[in-house]
GROMACS .gro file of N, CA, C and O in nm:
model
  496
    1UNK      N    1  -0.740  -0.903  -1.067
    1UNK     CA    2  -0.763  -0.922  -0.931
    1UNK      C    3  -0.909  -0.945  -0.920
    1UNK      O    4  -0.994  -0.837  -0.939
    2UNK      N    5  -0.951  -1.024  -0.820
    2UNK     CA    6  -1.095  -1.081  -0.788
    2UNK      C    7  -1.129  -0.980  -0.685
    2UNK      O    8  -1.243  -0.929  -0.706
    3UNK      N    9  -1.062  -0.958  -0.568
    3UNK     CA   10  -1.080  -0.867  -0.475
    3UNK      C   11  -0.954  -0.809  -0.389
    3UNK      O   12  -0.877  -0.873  -0.398
    4UNK      N   13  -0.987  -0.713  -0.342
    4UNK     CA   14  -0.869  -0.633  -0.276
    4UNK      C   15  -0.959  -0.582  -0.137
    4UNK      O   16  -1.033  -0.520  -0.129
    5UNK      N   17  -0.917  -0.641  -0.016
    5UNK     CA   18  -0.963  -0.586   0.113
    5UNK      C   19  -0.852  -0.540   0.208
    5UNK      O   20  -0.764  -0.599   0.235
    6UNK      N   21  -0.881  -0.404   0.224
    6UNK     CA   22  -0.788  -0.354   0.325
    6UNK      C   23  -0.846  -0.334   0.467
    6UNK      O   24  -0.972  -0.320   0.486
    7UNK      N   25  -0.765  -0.338   0.558
    7UNK     CA   26  -0.813  -0.330   0.707
    7UNK      C   27  -0.696  -0.261   0.793
    7UNK      O   28  -0.555  -0.241   0.731
    8UNK      N   29  -0.689  -0.243   0.910
    8UNK     CA   30  -0.609  -0.169   1.010
    8UNK      C   31  -0.602  -0.045   1.022
    8UNK      O   32  -0.523  -0.004   1.106
    9UNK      N   33  -0.685   0.046   0.962
    9UNK     CA   34  -0.681   0.181   0.976
    9UNK      C   35  -0.740   0.209   1.132
    9UNK      O   36  -0.806   0.129   1.187
   10UNK      N   37  -0.746   0.340   1.155
   10UNK     CA   38  -0.792   0.394   1.279
   10UNK      C   39  -0.735   0.528   1.309
   10UNK      O   40  -0.670   0.595   1.226
   11UNK      N   41  -0.754   0.572   1.459
   11UNK     CA   42  -0.743   0.707   1.480
   11UNK      C   43  -0.595   0.681   1.574
   11UNK      O   44  -0.615   0.599   1.658
   12UNK      N   45  -0.519   0.763   1.560
   12UNK     CA   46  -0.395   0.756   1.625
   12UNK      C   47  -0.329   0.896   1.665
   12UNK      O   48  -0.351   0.998   1.580
   13UNK      N   49  -0.284   0.904   1.772
   13UNK     CA   50  -0.205   1.043   1.800
   13UNK      C   51  -0.045   1.063   1.734
   13UNK      O   52  -0.002   0.957   1.701
   14UNK      N   53  -0.035   1.181   1.707
   14UNK     CA   54   0.096   1.204   1.657
   14UNK      C   55   0.221   1.128   1.715
   14UNK      O   56   0.209   1.140   1.854
   15UNK      N   57   0.285   1.043   1.648
   15UNK     CA   58   0.394   0.993   1.709
   15UNK      C   59   0.358   0.838   1.718
   15UNK      O   60   0.454   0.734   1.728
   16UNK      N   61   0.237   0.795   1.697
   16UNK     CA   62   0.190   0.668   1.720
   16UNK      C   63   0.250   0.582   1.611
   16UNK      O   64   0.282   0.619   1.504
   17UNK      N   65   0.173   0.454   1.605
   17UNK     CA   66   0.189   0.343   1.493
   17UNK      C   67   0.071   0.302   1.462
   17UNK      O   68  -0.006   0.272   1.537
   18UNK      N   69   0.058   0.256   1.343
   18UNK     CA   70  -0.041   0.155   1.290
   18UNK      C   71   0.000   0.051   1.176
   18UNK      O   72   0.109   0.102   1.113
   19UNK      N   73  -0.066  -0.053   1.170
   19UNK     CA   74  -0.016  -0.143   1.070
   19UNK      C   75  -0.136  -0.180   0.997
   19UNK      O   76  -0.236  -0.226   1.029
   20UNK      N   77  -0.122  -0.156   0.872
   20UNK     CA   78  -0.219  -0.181   0.766
   20UNK      C   79  -0.204  -0.312   0.691
   20UNK      O   80  -0.091  -0.371   0.670
   21UNK      N   81  -0.302  -0.371   0.679
   21UNK     CA   82  -0.337  -0.513   0.604
   21UNK      C   83  -0.408  -0.523   0.479
   21UNK      O   84  -0.499  -0.450   0.482
   22UNK      N   85  -0.346  -0.590   0.382
   22UNK     CA   86  -0.442  -0.584   0.274
   22UNK      C   87  -0.441  -0.748   0.218
   22UNK      O   88  -0.340  -0.824   0.212
   23UNK      N   89  -0.567  -0.799   0.194
   23UNK     CA   90  -0.569  -0.922   0.117
   23UNK      C   91  -0.606  -0.926  -0.030
   23UNK      O   92  -0.714  -0.848  -0.047
   24UNK      N   93  -0.528  -0.981  -0.102
   24UNK     CA   94  -0.543  -0.958  -0.253
   24UNK      C   95  -0.542  -1.095  -0.302
   24UNK      O   96  -0.508  -1.182  -0.294
   25UNK      N   97  -0.684  -1.112  -0.369
   25UNK     CA   98  -0.735  -1.246  -0.423
   25UNK      C   99  -0.673  -1.235  -0.572
   25UNK      O  100  -0.744  -1.176  -0.661
   26UNK      N  101  -0.582  -1.293  -0.590
   26UNK     CA  102  -0.505  -1.302  -0.720
   26UNK      C  103  -0.416  -1.417  -0.728
   26UNK      O  104  -0.332  -1.443  -0.650
   27UNK      N  105  -0.385  -1.472  -0.861
   27UNK     CA  106  -0.321  -1.566  -0.867
   27UNK      C  107  -0.246  -1.574  -1.011
   27UNK      O  108  -0.289  -1.536  -1.103
   28UNK      N  109  -0.109  -1.596  -0.991
   28UNK     CA  110  -0.020  -1.614  -0.887
   28UNK      C  111   0.005  -1.487  -0.818
   28UNK      O  112   0.080  -1.404  -0.895
   29UNK      N  113  -0.009  -1.469  -0.701
   29UNK     CA  114   0.043  -1.348  -0.638
   29UNK      C  115   0.165  -1.296  -0.649
   29UNK      O  116   0.198  -1.180  -0.668
   30UNK      N  117   0.262  -1.405  -0.655
   30UNK     CA  118   0.405  -1.366  -0.667
   30UNK      C  119   0.445  -1.288  -0.806
   30UNK      O  120   0.539  -1.248  -0.816
   31UNK      N  121   0.343  -1.290  -0.882
   31UNK     CA  122   0.376  -1.240  -1.029
   31UNK      C  123   0.302  -1.068  -1.035
   31UNK      O  124   0.311  -1.015  -1.154
   32UNK      N  125   0.265  -1.040  -0.898
   32UNK     CA  126   0.191  -0.903  -0.885
   32UNK      C  127   0.284  -0.809  -0.845
   32UNK      O  128   0.339  -0.827  -0.735
   33UNK      N  129   0.283  -0.676  -0.894
   33UNK     CA  130   0.328  -0.551  -0.831
   33UNK      C  131   0.235  -0.506  -0.741
   33UNK      O  132   0.117  -0.516  -0.786
   34UNK      N  133   0.283  -0.474  -0.630
   34UNK     CA  134   0.163  -0.433  -0.532
   34UNK      C  135   0.210  -0.284  -0.456
   34UNK      O  136   0.345  -0.276  -0.455
   35UNK      N  137   0.139  -0.199  -0.413
   35UNK     CA  138   0.154  -0.088  -0.365
   35UNK      C  139   0.041  -0.027  -0.267
   35UNK      O  140  -0.080  -0.081  -0.268
   36UNK      N  141   0.096   0.071  -0.190
   36UNK     CA  142  -0.037   0.139  -0.106
   36UNK      C  143  -0.020   0.254  -0.167
   36UNK      O  144   0.090   0.350  -0.191
   37UNK      N  145  -0.158   0.342  -0.193
   37UNK     CA  146  -0.163   0.472  -0.204
   37UNK      C  147  -0.229   0.557  -0.099
   37UNK      O  148  -0.308   0.457  -0.010
   38UNK      N  149  -0.254   0.669  -0.088
   38UNK     CA  150  -0.347   0.733  -0.006
   38UNK      C  151  -0.394   0.851  -0.081
   38UNK      O  152  -0.355   0.902  -0.171
   39UNK      N  153  -0.505   0.907  -0.007
   39UNK     CA  154  -0.595   1.009  -0.053
   39UNK      C  155  -0.634   1.102   0.047
   39UNK      O  156  -0.721   1.040   0.126
   40UNK      N  157  -0.589   1.206   0.056
   40UNK     CA  158  -0.663   1.322   0.156
   40UNK      C  159  -0.768   1.403   0.099
   40UNK      O  160  -0.767   1.414  -0.018
   41UNK      N  161  -0.858   1.435   0.193
   41UNK     CA  162  -0.984   1.522   0.107
   41UNK      C  163  -0.908   1.635   0.034
   41UNK      O  164  -0.821   1.705   0.079
   42UNK      N  165  -0.969   1.661  -0.064
   42UNK     CA  166  -0.918   1.773  -0.169
   42UNK      C  167  -0.795   1.736  -0.250
   42UNK      O  168  -0.756   1.863  -0.294
   43UNK      N  169  -0.738   1.638  -0.221
   43UNK     CA  170  -0.618   1.593  -0.292
   43UNK      C  171  -0.624   1.474  -0.390
   43UNK      O  172  -0.717   1.407  -0.362
   44UNK      N  173  -0.505   1.460  -0.474
   44UNK     CA  174  -0.521   1.356  -0.567
   44UNK      C  175  -0.471   1.235  -0.485
   44UNK      O  176  -0.390   1.251  -0.389
   45UNK      N  177  -0.496   1.115  -0.534
   45UNK     CA  178  -0.441   0.991  -0.481
   45UNK      C  179  -0.302   0.978  -0.526
   45UNK      O  180  -0.274   1.019  -0.627
   46UNK      N  181  -0.211   0.940  -0.409
   46UNK     CA  182  -0.069   0.930  -0.475
   46UNK      C  183   0.002   0.808  -0.415
   46UNK      O  184  -0.064   0.771  -0.286
   47UNK      N  185   0.085   0.779  -0.449
   47UNK     CA  186   0.169   0.640  -0.420
   47UNK      C  187   0.244   0.658  -0.270
   47UNK      O  188   0.301   0.760  -0.285
   48UNK      N  189   0.228   0.574  -0.194
   48UNK     CA  190   0.294   0.590  -0.067
   48UNK      C  191   0.426   0.504  -0.076
   48UNK      O  192   0.550   0.539  -0.033
   49UNK      N  193   0.380   0.397  -0.104
   49UNK     CA  194   0.500   0.293  -0.097
   49UNK      C  195   0.466   0.170  -0.210
   49UNK      O  196   0.344   0.123  -0.213
   50UNK      N  197   0.576   0.106  -0.256
   50UNK     CA  198   0.539   0.011  -0.352
   50UNK      C  199   0.653  -0.129  -0.334
   50UNK      O  200   0.774  -0.084  -0.266
   51UNK      N  201   0.619  -0.231  -0.381
   51UNK     CA  202   0.694  -0.366  -0.349
   51UNK      C  203   0.673  -0.421  -0.490
   51UNK      O  204   0.566  -0.459  -0.536
   52UNK      N  205   0.797  -0.472  -0.545
   52UNK     CA  206   0.793  -0.563  -0.678
   52UNK      C  207   0.800  -0.716  -0.636
   52UNK      O  208   0.787  -0.759  -0.532
   53UNK      N  209   0.786  -0.772  -0.751
   53UNK     CA  210   0.800  -0.916  -0.739
   53UNK      C  211   0.909  -0.987  -0.663
   53UNK      O  212   0.896  -1.107  -0.609
   54UNK      N  213   1.024  -0.902  -0.652
   54UNK     CA  214   1.156  -0.974  -0.572
   54UNK      C  215   1.143  -0.911  -0.450
   54UNK      O  216   1.229  -0.935  -0.371
   55UNK      N  217   1.047  -0.833  -0.405
   55UNK     CA  218   1.063  -0.778  -0.270
   55UNK      C  219   1.127  -0.648  -0.266
   55UNK      O  220   1.133  -0.597  -0.145
   56UNK      N  221   1.151  -0.595  -0.382
   56UNK     CA  222   1.229  -0.469  -0.364
   56UNK      C  223   1.126  -0.365  -0.351
   56UNK      O  224   1.011  -0.332  -0.387
   57UNK      N  225   1.167  -0.265  -0.253
   57UNK     CA  226   1.063  -0.146  -0.198
   57UNK      C  227   1.107  -0.019  -0.269
   57UNK      O  228   1.245   0.014  -0.273
   58UNK      N  229   1.005   0.051  -0.269
   58UNK     CA  230   1.025   0.184  -0.290
   58UNK      C  231   0.933   0.299  -0.207
   58UNK      O  232   0.807   0.237  -0.182
   59UNK      N  233   0.950   0.415  -0.167
   59UNK     CA  234   0.885   0.492  -0.083
   59UNK      C  235   0.871   0.620  -0.116
   59UNK      O  236   0.963   0.690  -0.187
   60UNK      N  237   0.758   0.689  -0.102
   60UNK     CA  238   0.752   0.837  -0.116
   60UNK      C  239   0.831   0.906  -0.009
   60UNK      O  240   0.851   0.851   0.089
   61UNK      N  241   0.894   1.006  -0.058
   61UNK     CA  242   1.012   1.070   0.024
   61UNK      C  243   0.922   1.116   0.146
   61UNK      O  244   1.018   1.123   0.260
   62UNK      N  245   0.797   1.145   0.152
   62UNK     CA  246   0.742   1.191   0.270
   62UNK      C  247   0.727   1.079   0.391
   62UNK      O  248   0.692   1.123   0.492
   63UNK      N  249   0.744   0.963   0.353
   63UNK     CA  250   0.705   0.862   0.454
   63UNK      C  251   0.846   0.766   0.448
   63UNK      O  252   0.864   0.684   0.556
   64UNK      N  253   0.941   0.793   0.393
   64UNK     CA  254   1.087   0.712   0.384
   64UNK      C  255   1.120   0.726   0.520
   64UNK      O  256   1.145   0.827   0.588
   65UNK      N  257   1.166   0.589   0.599
   65UNK     CA  258   1.240   0.599   0.707
   65UNK      C  259   1.137   0.585   0.830
   65UNK      O  260   1.178   0.571   0.947
   66UNK      N  261   0.989   0.619   0.795
   66UNK     CA  262   0.888   0.583   0.876
   66UNK      C  263   0.789   0.452   0.854
   66UNK      O  264   0.730   0.399   0.913
   67UNK      N  265   0.772   0.446   0.722
   67UNK     CA  266   0.692   0.364   0.690
   67UNK      C  267   0.768   0.232   0.624
   67UNK      O  268   0.882   0.241   0.577
   68UNK      N  269   0.703   0.086   0.648
   68UNK     CA  270   0.773  -0.018   0.592
   68UNK      C  271   0.652  -0.104   0.520
   68UNK      O  272   0.566  -0.119   0.588
   69UNK      N  273   0.689  -0.116   0.390
   69UNK     CA  274   0.605  -0.211   0.291
   69UNK      C  275   0.666  -0.337   0.298
   69UNK      O  276   0.754  -0.360   0.289
   70UNK      N  277   0.555  -0.466   0.315
   70UNK     CA  278   0.617  -0.590   0.315
   70UNK      C  279   0.492  -0.661   0.243
   70UNK      O  280   0.413  -0.624   0.236
   71UNK      N  281   0.527  -0.801   0.208
   71UNK     CA  282   0.423  -0.875   0.142
   71UNK      C  283   0.453  -1.010   0.176
   71UNK      O  284   0.576  -1.037   0.218
   72UNK      N  285   0.355  -1.093   0.188
   72UNK     CA  286   0.353  -1.238   0.209
   72UNK      C  287   0.278  -1.307   0.125
   72UNK      O  288   0.169  -1.333   0.118
   73UNK      N  289   0.335  -1.340  -0.003
   73UNK     CA  290   0.270  -1.437  -0.080
   73UNK      C  291   0.191  -1.550  -0.046
   73UNK      O  292   0.107  -1.595  -0.106
   74UNK      N  293   0.258  -1.628   0.055
   74UNK     CA  294   0.161  -1.730   0.098
   74UNK      C  295   0.048  -1.711   0.156
   74UNK      O  296  -0.066  -1.777   0.127
   75UNK      N  297   0.022  -1.594   0.216
   75UNK     CA  298  -0.104  -1.531   0.257
   75UNK      C  299  -0.194  -1.441   0.166
   75UNK      O  300  -0.310  -1.384   0.211
   76UNK      N  301  -0.090  -1.409   0.046
   76UNK     CA  302  -0.171  -1.328  -0.026
   76UNK      C  303  -0.191  -1.188   0.023
   76UNK      O  304  -0.289  -1.133   0.026
   77UNK      N  305  -0.095  -1.152   0.097
   77UNK     CA  306  -0.108  -1.013   0.188
   77UNK      C  307  -0.005  -0.904   0.162
   77UNK      O  308   0.123  -0.969   0.115
   78UNK      N  309  -0.054  -0.776   0.188
   78UNK     CA  310   0.020  -0.681   0.167
   78UNK      C  311   0.022  -0.603   0.289
   78UNK      O  312  -0.109  -0.601   0.345
   79UNK      N  313   0.137  -0.543   0.319
   79UNK     CA  314   0.128  -0.497   0.460
   79UNK      C  315   0.198  -0.332   0.466
   79UNK      O  316   0.290  -0.321   0.379
   80UNK      N  317   0.156  -0.234   0.553
   80UNK     CA  318   0.222  -0.135   0.571
   80UNK      C  319   0.228  -0.091   0.705
   80UNK      O  320   0.137  -0.058   0.774
   81UNK      N  321   0.358  -0.109   0.763
   81UNK     CA  322   0.360  -0.067   0.906
   81UNK      C  323   0.410   0.086   0.899
   81UNK      O  324   0.508   0.150   0.833
   82UNK      N  325   0.341   0.164   0.987
   82UNK     CA  326   0.350   0.305   0.967
   82UNK      C  327   0.382   0.358   1.107
   82UNK      O  328   0.325   0.319   1.204
   83UNK      N  329   0.506   0.402   1.134
   83UNK     CA  330   0.555   0.456   1.264
   83UNK      C  331   0.570   0.611   1.249
   83UNK      O  332   0.602   0.659   1.136
   84UNK      N  333   0.588   0.660   1.372
   84UNK     CA  334   0.602   0.807   1.390
   84UNK      C  335   0.508   0.892   1.299
   84UNK      O  336   0.530   0.981   1.227
   85UNK      N  337   0.394   0.853   1.315
   85UNK     CA  338   0.286   0.912   1.232
   85UNK      C  339   0.269   1.060   1.246
   85UNK      O  340   0.303   1.097   1.368
   86UNK      N  341   0.253   1.131   1.160
   86UNK     CA  342   0.216   1.279   1.168
   86UNK      C  343   0.086   1.293   1.104
   86UNK      O  344   0.001   1.225   1.055
   87UNK      N  345   0.023   1.407   1.142
   87UNK     CA  346  -0.126   1.466   1.114
   87UNK      C  347  -0.135   1.472   0.979
   87UNK      O  348  -0.226   1.434   0.911
   88UNK      N  349  -0.045   1.504   0.887
   88UNK     CA  350  -0.024   1.511   0.742
   88UNK      C  351  -0.029   1.362   0.668
   88UNK      O  352  -0.036   1.356   0.549
   89UNK      N  353  -0.014   1.249   0.761
   89UNK     CA  354  -0.054   1.116   0.709
   89UNK      C  355  -0.201   1.105   0.718
   89UNK      O  356  -0.243   0.976   0.659
   90UNK      N  357  -0.267   1.173   0.761
   90UNK     CA  358  -0.418   1.139   0.765
   90UNK      C  359  -0.466   1.140   0.618
   90UNK      O  360  -0.442   1.210   0.524
   91UNK      N  361  -0.544   1.040   0.582
   91UNK     CA  362  -0.582   1.015   0.446
   91UNK      C  363  -0.670   0.854   0.457
   91UNK      O  364  -0.661   0.794   0.542
   92UNK      N  365  -0.736   0.853   0.344
   92UNK     CA  366  -0.782   0.733   0.306
   92UNK      C  367  -0.651   0.637   0.241
   92UNK      O  368  -0.616   0.682   0.151
   93UNK      N  369  -0.635   0.505   0.297
   93UNK     CA  370  -0.519   0.433   0.227
   93UNK      C  371  -0.613   0.326   0.142
   93UNK      O  372  -0.679   0.260   0.213
   94UNK      N  373  -0.530   0.320   0.051
   94UNK     CA  374  -0.595   0.192  -0.067
   94UNK      C  375  -0.469   0.128  -0.107
   94UNK      O  376  -0.353   0.149  -0.131
   95UNK      N  377  -0.496  -0.037  -0.113
   95UNK     CA  378  -0.430  -0.129  -0.134
   95UNK      C  379  -0.438  -0.154  -0.336
   95UNK      O  380  -0.551  -0.123  -0.372
   96UNK      N  381  -0.345  -0.189  -0.364
   96UNK     CA  382  -0.361  -0.218  -0.510
   96UNK      C  383  -0.258  -0.315  -0.576
   96UNK      O  384  -0.143  -0.336  -0.500
   97UNK      N  385  -0.271  -0.391  -0.682
   97UNK     CA  386  -0.186  -0.477  -0.741
   97UNK      C  387  -0.214  -0.486  -0.878
   97UNK      O  388  -0.362  -0.472  -0.911
   98UNK      N  389  -0.096  -0.525  -0.949
   98UNK     CA  390  -0.124  -0.564  -1.095
   98UNK      C  391  -0.040  -0.649  -1.136
   98UNK      O  392   0.092  -0.651  -1.097
   99UNK      N  393  -0.089  -0.738  -1.226
   99UNK     CA  394  -0.008  -0.851  -1.274
   99UNK      C  395   0.094  -0.802  -1.378
   99UNK      O  396   0.060  -0.695  -1.444
  100UNK      N  397   0.218  -0.867  -1.351
  100UNK     CA  398   0.332  -0.835  -1.461
  100UNK      C  399   0.403  -0.951  -1.475
  100UNK      O  400   0.369  -1.043  -1.463
  101UNK      N  401   0.507  -0.939  -1.577
  101UNK     CA  402   0.586  -1.021  -1.636
  101UNK      C  403   0.732  -1.003  -1.615
  101UNK      O  404   0.764  -0.889  -1.595
  102UNK      N  405   0.814  -1.116  -1.585
  102UNK     CA  406   0.937  -1.067  -1.555
  102UNK      C  407   1.026  -0.973  -1.647
  102UNK      O  408   1.121  -0.901  -1.594
  103UNK      N  409   1.002  -0.979  -1.771
  103UNK     CA  410   1.050  -0.900  -1.863
  103UNK      C  411   1.001  -0.755  -1.860
  103UNK      O  412   1.078  -0.653  -1.891
  104UNK      N  413   0.900  -0.732  -1.782
  104UNK     CA  414   0.837  -0.606  -1.768
  104UNK      C  415   0.873  -0.546  -1.649
  104UNK      O  416   0.908  -0.418  -1.611
  105UNK      N  417   0.867  -0.628  -1.546
  105UNK     CA  418   0.906  -0.578  -1.380
  105UNK      C  419   0.789  -0.498  -1.331
  105UNK      O  420   0.689  -0.480  -1.405
  106UNK      N  421   0.828  -0.414  -1.232
  106UNK     CA  422   0.742  -0.322  -1.164
  106UNK      C  423   0.768  -0.156  -1.183
  106UNK      O  424   0.759  -0.083  -1.107
  107UNK      N  425   0.857  -0.124  -1.302
  107UNK     CA  426   0.917  -0.008  -1.300
  107UNK      C  427   0.804   0.106  -1.335
  107UNK      O  428   0.796   0.206  -1.312
  108UNK      N  429   0.694   0.042  -1.421
  108UNK     CA  430   0.580   0.114  -1.472
  108UNK      C  431   0.448   0.057  -1.462
  108UNK      O  432   0.398   0.024  -1.553
  109UNK      N  433   0.406   0.014  -1.329
  109UNK     CA  434   0.289  -0.040  -1.314
  109UNK      C  435   0.176   0.031  -1.353
  109UNK      O  436   0.171   0.165  -1.318
  110UNK      N  437   0.060  -0.030  -1.400
  110UNK     CA  438  -0.070   0.043  -1.429
  110UNK      C  439  -0.176  -0.012  -1.343
  110UNK      O  440  -0.221  -0.122  -1.363
  111UNK      N  441  -0.191   0.071  -1.237
  111UNK     CA  442  -0.268   0.007  -1.146
  111UNK      C  443  -0.434   0.043  -1.154
  111UNK      O  444  -0.448   0.170  -1.169
  112UNK      N  445  -0.520  -0.058  -1.165
  112UNK     CA  446  -0.659  -0.026  -1.195
  112UNK      C  447  -0.757  -0.096  -1.106
  112UNK      O  448  -0.854  -0.086  -1.105
  113UNK      N  449  -0.709  -0.168  -1.020
  113UNK     CA  450  -0.783  -0.251  -0.926
  113UNK      C  451  -0.758  -0.197  -0.779
  113UNK      O  452  -0.635  -0.191  -0.743
  114UNK      N  453  -0.849  -0.163  -0.706
  114UNK     CA  454  -0.858  -0.090  -0.569
  114UNK      C  455  -0.950  -0.159  -0.490
  114UNK      O  456  -1.061  -0.206  -0.529
  115UNK      N  457  -0.900  -0.146  -0.374
  115UNK     CA  458  -0.979  -0.187  -0.262
  115UNK      C  459  -1.082  -0.069  -0.206
  115UNK      O  460  -1.074   0.037  -0.269
  116UNK      N  461  -1.144  -0.093  -0.110
  116UNK     CA  462  -1.245   0.014  -0.059
  116UNK      C  463  -1.159   0.110   0.020
  116UNK      O  464  -1.240   0.220   0.083
  117UNK      N  465  -1.060   0.092   0.051
  117UNK     CA  466  -0.987   0.170   0.134
  117UNK      C  467  -1.001   0.153   0.296
  117UNK      O  468  -1.089   0.121   0.352
  118UNK      N  469  -0.913   0.217   0.390
  118UNK     CA  470  -0.914   0.219   0.499
  118UNK      C  471  -0.860   0.337   0.569
  118UNK      O  472  -0.760   0.395   0.541
  119UNK      N  473  -0.945   0.406   0.654
  119UNK     CA  474  -0.900   0.540   0.716
  119UNK      C  475  -0.799   0.542   0.793
  119UNK      O  476  -0.805   0.467   0.894
  120UNK      N  477  -0.716   0.635   0.782
  120UNK     CA  478  -0.603   0.670   0.888
  120UNK      C  479  -0.633   0.795   0.930
  120UNK      O  480  -0.608   0.902   0.860
  121UNK      N  481  -0.644   0.827   1.070
  121UNK     CA  482  -0.646   0.953   1.095
  121UNK      C  483  -0.552   1.007   1.220
  121UNK      O  484  -0.541   0.906   1.337
  122UNK      N  485  -0.458   1.132   1.215
  122UNK     CA  486  -0.371   1.128   1.279
  122UNK      C  487  -0.395   1.239   1.367
  122UNK      O  488  -0.381   1.359   1.301
  123UNK      N  489  -0.415   1.258   1.498
  123UNK     CA  490  -0.450   1.394   1.580
  123UNK      C  491  -0.303   1.456   1.628
  123UNK      O  492  -0.209   1.343   1.661
  124UNK      N  493  -0.321   1.558   1.644
  124UNK     CA  494  -0.171   1.659   1.696
  124UNK      C  495  -0.200   1.647   1.838
  124UNK      O  496  -0.279   1.647   1.883
   0.00000   0.00000   0.00000
Protein backbone atom coordinates (compact mmCIF):
# COMPACT_ATOMS: atom_id res chain seq x y z
CA UNK A 1 0.00 0.00 0.00
CA UNK A 2 1.47 3.32 -1.08
CA UNK A 3 -0.63 5.49 1.16
CA UNK A 4 -3.79 5.47 3.25
CA UNK A 5 -5.69 8.65 4.07
CA UNK A 6 -8.67 8.80 6.43
CA UNK A 7 -11.17 11.63 6.75
CA UNK A 8 -14.58 12.38 8.15
CA UNK A 9 -13.96 12.36 11.87
CA UNK A 10 -15.30 15.03 14.19
CA UNK A 11 -17.25 15.78 17.31
CA UNK A 12 -20.86 14.72 17.69
CA UNK A 13 -23.38 14.26 20.46
CA UNK A 14 -24.48 10.83 21.57
CA UNK A 15 -27.06 9.41 19.20
CA UNK A 16 -25.60 11.23 16.23
CA UNK A 17 -23.95 9.93 13.09
CA UNK A 18 -20.66 10.27 11.24
CA UNK A 19 -19.31 8.81 8.02
CA UNK A 20 -15.63 8.04 7.79
CA UNK A 21 -13.89 7.77 4.45
CA UNK A 22 -10.55 6.29 3.51
CA UNK A 23 -8.59 6.47 0.29
CA UNK A 24 -6.26 3.54 -0.25
CA UNK A 25 -3.54 3.77 -2.85
CA UNK A 26 -3.04 0.15 -3.91
CA UNK A 27 -3.50 -2.02 -6.98
CA UNK A 28 -5.48 -4.01 -7.62
CA UNK A 29 -7.59 -2.74 -4.74
CA UNK A 30 -10.12 -5.52 -5.35
CA UNK A 31 -7.53 -7.99 -4.00
CA UNK A 32 -7.16 -6.24 -0.66
CA UNK A 33 -8.77 -7.12 2.64
CA UNK A 34 -9.77 -3.86 4.33
CA UNK A 35 -10.77 -2.85 7.81
CA UNK A 36 -11.34 -0.06 10.30
CA UNK A 37 -9.64 -0.12 13.68
CA UNK A 38 -9.89 2.29 16.58
CA UNK A 39 -7.78 3.20 19.56
CA UNK A 40 -8.92 5.11 22.62
CA UNK A 41 -6.44 6.73 25.05
CA UNK A 42 -4.84 4.11 27.25
CA UNK A 43 -6.30 1.23 25.28
CA UNK A 44 -5.00 -1.08 22.59
CA UNK A 45 -5.96 -0.67 18.95
CA UNK A 46 -8.83 -2.98 18.10
CA UNK A 47 -10.75 -3.96 15.01
CA UNK A 48 -14.11 -2.28 14.50
CA UNK A 49 -15.24 -3.70 11.17
CA UNK A 50 -13.76 -5.57 8.22
CA UNK A 51 -14.71 -6.28 4.65
CA UNK A 52 -13.26 -8.95 2.42
CA UNK A 53 -12.62 -9.00 -1.32
CA UNK A 54 -16.13 -10.32 -1.99
CA UNK A 55 -17.79 -7.64 0.12
CA UNK A 56 -18.55 -9.85 3.08
CA UNK A 57 -18.45 -7.91 6.35
CA UNK A 58 -17.68 -8.57 9.97
CA UNK A 59 -18.21 -6.34 12.99
CA UNK A 60 -17.04 -6.04 16.53
CA UNK A 61 -19.94 -6.89 18.81
CA UNK A 62 -19.84 -3.38 20.32
CA UNK A 63 -20.77 -1.75 17.00
CA UNK A 64 -22.86 -4.42 15.28
CA UNK A 65 -26.20 -3.00 14.20
CA UNK A 66 -24.94 0.59 14.44
CA UNK A 67 -21.98 0.76 12.06
CA UNK A 68 -21.82 -0.21 8.38
CA UNK A 69 -18.59 -0.82 6.48
CA UNK A 70 -18.54 -0.55 2.71
CA UNK A 71 -15.98 -0.36 -0.03
CA UNK A 72 -15.93 1.15 -3.52
CA UNK A 73 -13.16 -0.46 -5.54
CA UNK A 74 -13.62 1.95 -8.45
CA UNK A 75 -12.82 4.85 -6.11
CA UNK A 76 -10.30 2.87 -4.06
CA UNK A 77 -12.37 3.86 -1.08
CA UNK A 78 -13.31 2.34 2.25
CA UNK A 79 -16.13 3.81 4.32
CA UNK A 80 -17.61 3.49 7.77
CA UNK A 81 -21.11 4.78 8.44
CA UNK A 82 -21.47 5.21 12.18
CA UNK A 83 -24.98 5.62 13.57
CA UNK A 84 -26.34 5.93 17.10
CA UNK A 85 -22.93 6.91 18.34
CA UNK A 86 -22.08 6.47 22.01
CA UNK A 87 -19.45 8.16 24.18
CA UNK A 88 -17.56 4.86 24.30
CA UNK A 89 -17.08 5.12 20.51
CA UNK A 90 -14.70 8.03 21.14
CA UNK A 91 -11.33 7.08 19.68
CA UNK A 92 -8.87 7.61 16.87
CA UNK A 93 -10.09 5.59 13.90
CA UNK A 94 -7.65 3.99 11.49
CA UNK A 95 -8.09 2.49 8.05
CA UNK A 96 -5.96 -0.41 6.88
CA UNK A 97 -5.64 -2.81 3.98
CA UNK A 98 -3.61 -5.88 3.09
CA UNK A 99 -3.12 -7.78 -0.15
CA UNK A 100 -4.45 -11.30 -0.25
CA UNK A 101 -4.91 -14.16 -2.69
CA UNK A 102 -8.13 -16.04 -3.47
CA UNK A 103 -6.87 -19.24 -1.86
CA UNK A 104 -6.02 -17.36 1.35
CA UNK A 105 -8.95 -14.95 1.63
CA UNK A 106 -9.36 -12.52 4.54
CA UNK A 107 -9.84 -14.90 7.46
CA UNK A 108 -6.48 -14.08 9.07
CA UNK A 109 -5.25 -10.78 7.65
CA UNK A 110 -1.99 -9.30 8.89
CA UNK A 111 -2.43 -5.56 8.71
CA UNK A 112 0.76 -3.50 8.78
CA UNK A 113 -0.07 -0.41 6.71
CA UNK A 114 -2.01 2.34 8.47
CA UNK A 115 -3.25 5.82 7.82
CA UNK A 116 -2.70 8.75 10.15
CA UNK A 117 -6.10 8.27 11.71
CA UNK A 118 -9.14 10.47 12.14
CA UNK A 119 -10.48 11.47 15.56
CA UNK A 120 -14.06 10.73 16.55
CA UNK A 121 -15.36 12.32 19.74
CA UNK A 122 -18.82 11.57 21.08
CA UNK A 123 -20.15 13.65 23.94
CA UNK A 124 -22.93 12.60 26.26
